[in-house]
């Protein structure tokens, strides 16, 4: 890859079913694309097509992937009952996201190891979840405020020695939070990277230091995000640029 070329960064999109006023369509919070571009990447949108072969072809062409946030995952797919607090994303999007996540882990062969795919939101797809924090962890602090006019913020504590700790410079930071679900059990090949003061997991990352893969509960793509949040995108894009070079040289 030439030094001046922006890495291609894939972004998954949301699906909006048809109603009386609109036809079905796809959409994306522009903050994700703007953050990727500001960090030096070129955002490329992945439409919801539902074919794993096409998803694989898309992943083979991009240098990294941002999994964007959205509505809740359907708890029934974890074998749990539906909860009245859950606002489930359309099944078409959830099925597509799950297929996408299954194909994300970097394969072991040397040629494909250039791909370092990043998940800055919606980390629950790699984990078991608390479906509704106020009920399952009643002593937890508020992680969203539907009555607040501005963004709801709270502290998170970064785990020493993690990739996220290095990105943000260590210690604690204040984040834009808007969630009622949270990671309950971290999946294989991932570790906790940040905790809220009440012990709720706020970020996870890959245990493979050669694979830049981070998932956070806060909204670093929002207008209210801090300059530190852009550093997360910048470190991700730089990792994508570095790891894409061996593939270009071998072509």
Short mmCIF file of C-alpha atoms in Angstrom, two decimals:
data_model
loop_
_atom_site.label_atom_id
_atom_site.label_comp_id
_atom_site.label_asym_id
_atom_site.label_seq_id
_atom_site.Cartn_x
_atom_site.Cartn_y
_atom_site.Cartn_z
CA UNK A 1 0.00 0.00 0.00
CA UNK A 2 1.37 3.42 -0.94
CA UNK A 3 2.06 5.68 2.03
CA UNK A 4 -0.50 8.27 0.92
CA UNK A 5 -3.34 5.75 0.46
CA UNK A 6 -6.07 5.75 3.09
CA UNK A 7 -6.82 2.29 4.49
CA UNK A 8 -10.28 1.02 3.53
CA UNK A 9 -12.40 0.74 6.68
CA UNK A 10 -15.65 -1.20 6.46
CA UNK A 11 -18.71 -0.10 8.43
CA UNK A 12 -21.87 -2.16 8.89
CA UNK A 13 -25.16 -0.29 8.55
CA UNK A 14 -28.55 -0.26 10.23
CA UNK A 15 -31.72 -1.61 8.64
CA UNK A 16 -35.05 0.21 8.87
CA UNK A 17 -38.10 -1.88 7.90
CA UNK A 18 -40.90 -0.41 5.82
CA UNK A 19 -43.80 1.35 7.48
CA UNK A 20 -46.78 3.32 6.20
CA UNK A 21 -44.66 6.35 5.41
CA UNK A 22 -41.36 4.94 4.16
CA UNK A 23 -39.89 2.10 2.16
CA UNK A 24 -37.29 -0.20 3.80
CA UNK A 25 -33.87 1.41 3.81
CA UNK A 26 -30.40 1.29 5.32
CA UNK A 27 -28.74 4.05 7.29
CA UNK A 28 -25.59 4.94 9.22
CA UNK A 29 -24.84 7.45 11.97
CA UNK A 30 -22.57 9.84 10.10
CA UNK A 31 -20.35 10.19 13.18
CA UNK A 32 -18.77 6.80 12.45
CA UNK A 33 -17.81 7.72 8.91
CA UNK A 34 -16.57 11.16 9.95
CA UNK A 35 -14.44 9.71 12.75
CA UNK A 36 -12.87 7.12 10.43
CA UNK A 37 -12.12 9.80 7.82
CA UNK A 38 -10.71 12.22 10.40
CA UNK A 39 -8.46 9.41 11.65
CA UNK A 40 -7.04 8.87 8.15
CA UNK A 41 -9.20 6.03 6.87
CA UNK A 42 -11.64 5.80 3.97
CA UNK A 43 -15.06 4.55 5.19
CA UNK A 44 -16.76 1.91 3.03
CA UNK A 45 -20.32 0.84 3.85
CA UNK A 46 -21.35 -2.83 3.92
CA UNK A 47 -25.01 -3.23 2.87
CA UNK A 48 -27.18 -5.87 4.51
CA UNK A 49 -27.30 -8.53 1.82
CA UNK A 50 -27.40 -11.66 3.94
CA UNK A 51 -24.99 -13.76 1.87
CA UNK A 52 -21.89 -14.97 3.72
CA UNK A 53 -19.91 -15.36 0.50
CA UNK A 54 -20.43 -11.67 -0.28
CA UNK A 55 -19.59 -10.71 3.31
CA UNK A 56 -16.35 -12.66 3.00
CA UNK A 57 -15.52 -10.94 -0.28
CA UNK A 58 -16.10 -7.55 1.36
CA UNK A 59 -13.88 -8.40 4.32
CA UNK A 60 -11.13 -9.53 1.97
CA UNK A 61 -11.12 -6.07 0.37
CA UNK A 62 -11.06 -3.87 3.46
CA UNK A 63 -8.16 -3.27 5.84
CA UNK A 64 -10.29 -3.06 8.99
CA UNK A 65 -13.87 -3.09 10.22
CA UNK A 66 -15.89 -0.90 12.57
CA UNK A 67 -18.99 -2.57 14.01
CA UNK A 68 -21.46 0.23 14.59
CA UNK A 69 -23.93 0.51 17.46
CA UNK A 70 -27.68 0.08 17.27
CA UNK A 71 -30.71 -1.22 19.09
CA UNK A 72 -30.65 -4.21 21.46
CA UNK A 73 -29.75 -7.77 20.56
CA UNK A 74 -32.69 -10.14 20.88
CA UNK A 75 -32.22 -12.06 24.19
CA UNK A 76 -34.06 -15.04 22.73
CA UNK A 77 -30.97 -15.76 20.65
CA UNK A 78 -29.18 -16.37 23.96
CA UNK A 79 -31.96 -18.71 25.07
CA UNK A 80 -33.44 -16.03 27.35
CA UNK A 81 -37.01 -14.68 27.42
CA UNK A 82 -37.91 -11.39 25.78
CA UNK A 83 -37.78 -8.45 28.23
CA UNK A 84 -40.10 -5.41 28.10
CA UNK A 85 -37.10 -3.06 28.27
CA UNK A 86 -35.58 -4.54 25.11
CA UNK A 87 -35.90 -2.59 21.90
CA UNK A 88 -34.66 -5.25 19.54
CA UNK A 89 -32.97 -4.36 16.29
CA UNK A 90 -34.63 -5.74 13.15
CA UNK A 91 -33.93 -9.44 12.75
CA UNK A 92 -32.48 -8.86 9.30
CA UNK A 93 -29.75 -6.64 10.76
CA UNK A 94 -29.01 -8.86 13.77
CA UNK A 95 -28.69 -11.97 11.60
CA UNK A 96 -26.38 -10.08 9.26
CA UNK A 97 -24.26 -8.72 12.13
CA UNK A 98 -23.92 -12.17 13.67
CA UNK A 99 -22.81 -13.63 10.34
CA UNK A 100 -20.35 -10.77 9.97
CA UNK A 101 -18.89 -11.30 13.44
CA UNK A 102 -18.45 -15.03 12.82
CA UNK A 103 -16.22 -14.14 9.88
CA UNK A 104 -14.21 -11.39 11.55
CA UNK A 105 -11.46 -13.28 13.47
CA UNK A 106 -8.23 -13.05 11.52
CA UNK A 107 -7.33 -16.43 10.02
CA UNK A 108 -3.94 -17.94 10.92
CA UNK A 109 -2.39 -17.98 7.46
CA UNK A 110 0.29 -15.36 6.91
CA UNK A 111 -1.34 -13.68 3.93
CA UNK A 112 -4.58 -12.98 5.75
CA UNK A 113 -2.97 -11.93 9.02
CA UNK A 114 -2.73 -8.38 7.63
CA UNK A 115 -6.38 -7.80 8.52
CA UNK A 116 -6.96 -6.28 11.93
CA UNK A 117 -10.67 -5.72 12.37
CA UNK A 118 -11.92 -3.35 15.03
CA UNK A 119 -15.21 -3.40 16.96
CA UNK A 120 -15.66 -0.08 18.79
CA UNK A 121 -19.30 -0.70 19.65
CA UNK A 122 -21.80 -3.43 20.05
CA UNK A 123 -19.29 -5.58 21.87
CA UNK A 124 -22.01 -7.92 23.17
CA UNK A 125 -21.85 -10.01 20.03
CA UNK A 126 -18.70 -11.61 21.49
CA UNK A 127 -20.16 -12.06 24.96
CA UNK A 128 -23.02 -13.08 27.18
CA UNK A 129 -25.04 -10.06 28.25
CA UNK A 130 -26.96 -8.61 31.12
CA UNK A 131 -30.32 -7.96 29.46
CA UNK A 132 -31.39 -5.09 31.73
CA UNK A 133 -28.93 -3.66 34.27
CA UNK A 134 -31.48 -2.00 36.60
CA UNK A 135 -33.04 -5.40 37.31
CA UNK A 136 -30.06 -7.74 37.19
CA UNK A 137 -27.64 -5.37 38.95
CA UNK A 138 -29.95 -3.06 40.93
CA UNK A 139 -27.01 -1.45 42.75
CA UNK A 140 -25.33 -0.45 39.51
CA UNK A 141 -24.94 3.25 38.75
CA UNK A 142 -27.03 4.80 35.95
CA UNK A 143 -25.57 4.02 32.54
CA UNK A 144 -28.10 6.10 30.65
CA UNK A 145 -30.54 8.89 31.45
CA UNK A 146 -33.57 9.16 29.19
CA UNK A 147 -34.63 12.38 30.96
CA UNK A 148 -31.31 14.14 30.40
CA UNK A 149 -31.26 16.80 27.67
CA UNK A 150 -27.54 16.45 27.07
CA UNK A 151 -25.30 13.37 26.90
CA UNK A 152 -25.14 11.19 30.01
CA UNK A 153 -21.56 10.76 31.19
CA UNK A 154 -19.82 8.66 33.80
CA UNK A 155 -16.28 7.55 34.64
CA UNK A 156 -14.63 4.36 33.42
CA UNK A 157 -11.41 2.92 34.80
CA UNK A 158 -8.96 1.53 32.26
CA UNK A 159 -7.27 -1.77 33.04
CA UNK A 160 -3.51 -1.42 33.28
CA UNK A 161 -1.50 -3.15 30.57
CA UNK A 162 -4.30 -3.28 28.00
CA UNK A 163 -4.31 -1.87 24.49
CA UNK A 164 -7.07 0.54 25.50
CA UNK A 165 -4.97 1.74 28.44
CA UNK A 166 -2.19 2.57 26.00
CA UNK A 167 -4.54 4.34 23.57
CA UNK A 168 -6.09 6.62 26.19
CA UNK A 169 -3.01 7.14 28.30
CA UNK A 170 -4.10 5.21 31.38
CA UNK A 171 -6.11 6.00 34.47
CA UNK A 172 -9.75 6.98 34.15
CA UNK A 173 -11.82 8.88 31.63
CA UNK A 174 -15.29 10.30 31.32
CA UNK A 175 -17.42 8.81 28.57
CA UNK A 176 -20.74 9.35 26.81
CA UNK A 177 -22.89 6.45 28.01
CA UNK A 178 -26.32 5.33 26.79
CA UNK A 179 -26.92 1.63 27.46
CA UNK A 180 -29.04 -0.60 29.67
CA UNK A 181 -27.35 -3.86 28.70
CA UNK A 182 -23.77 -4.83 29.43
CA UNK A 183 -21.24 -7.61 29.08
CA UNK A 184 -21.85 -10.36 31.64
CA UNK A 185 -19.23 -12.87 30.57
CA UNK A 186 -16.38 -12.13 28.18
CA UNK A 187 -15.99 -14.55 25.30
CA UNK A 188 -12.95 -16.66 24.49
CA UNK A 189 -9.90 -14.75 23.20
CA UNK A 190 -11.11 -11.51 24.81
CA UNK A 191 -10.34 -9.75 28.08
CA UNK A 192 -11.80 -6.87 30.09
CA UNK A 193 -10.21 -3.53 29.17
CA UNK A 194 -12.28 -1.05 31.21
CA UNK A 195 -14.77 -1.07 34.09
CA UNK A 196 -17.27 1.46 35.40
CA UNK A 197 -16.90 2.34 39.11
CA UNK A 198 -19.76 -0.09 39.86
CA UNK A 199 -17.86 -2.97 38.27
CA UNK A 200 -19.87 -3.11 35.02
CA UNK A 201 -17.67 -4.04 32.05
CA UNK A 202 -17.36 -1.05 29.72
CA UNK A 203 -14.75 -2.31 27.24
CA UNK A 204 -13.21 -5.54 26.00
CA UNK A 205 -10.32 -6.31 23.68
CA UNK A 206 -8.55 -9.21 22.03
CA UNK A 207 -6.00 -11.15 24.06
CA UNK A 208 -3.94 -11.45 20.86
CA UNK A 209 -1.65 -8.41 20.92
CA UNK A 210 -1.11 -8.80 17.17
CA UNK A 211 -4.83 -8.29 16.49
CA UNK A 212 -6.19 -4.78 17.10
CA UNK A 213 -9.74 -5.57 18.17
CA UNK A 214 -11.48 -3.41 20.78
CA UNK A 215 -15.12 -3.10 21.82
CA UNK A 216 -16.44 -0.24 23.96
CA UNK A 217 -19.84 0.52 25.48
CA UNK A 218 -19.53 4.29 25.14
CA UNK A 219 -20.23 6.46 22.10
CA UNK A 220 -16.91 7.65 20.79
CA UNK A 221 -18.56 8.51 17.45
CA UNK A 222 -20.97 11.03 19.01
CA UNK A 223 -20.72 14.80 18.61
CA UNK A 224 -20.04 14.98 22.35
CA UNK A 225 -17.05 12.63 22.13
CA UNK A 226 -13.70 13.95 23.32
CA UNK A 227 -10.42 14.36 21.45
CA UNK A 228 -9.23 11.27 23.33
CA UNK A 229 -11.96 9.26 21.63
CA UNK A 230 -10.57 10.21 18.22
CA UNK A 231 -7.29 8.66 19.35
CA UNK A 232 -9.03 5.29 19.45
CA UNK A 233 -9.99 5.65 15.78
CA UNK A 234 -6.52 6.95 14.91
CA UNK A 235 -4.73 4.03 16.58
CA UNK A 236 -7.10 1.63 14.83
CA UNK A 237 -6.60 3.18 11.39
CA UNK A 238 -2.83 3.28 11.87
CA UNK A 239 -2.88 -0.42 12.80
CA UNK A 240 -4.87 -1.14 9.63
CA UNK A 241 -2.38 0.82 7.53
CA UNK A 242 0.60 -1.01 9.01
CA UNK A 243 -0.92 -4.46 8.65
CA UNK A 244 -2.13 -3.92 5.08
CA UNK A 245 1.36 -3.32 3.69
CA UNK A 246 2.54 -6.97 3.63
CA UNK A 247 -0.44 -7.97 1.50
CA UNK A 248 0.21 -5.20 -1.04
CA UNK A 249 3.88 -6.14 -1.26
CA UNK A 250 3.03 -9.78 -1.91
CA UNK A 251 0.58 -9.05 -4.70
#
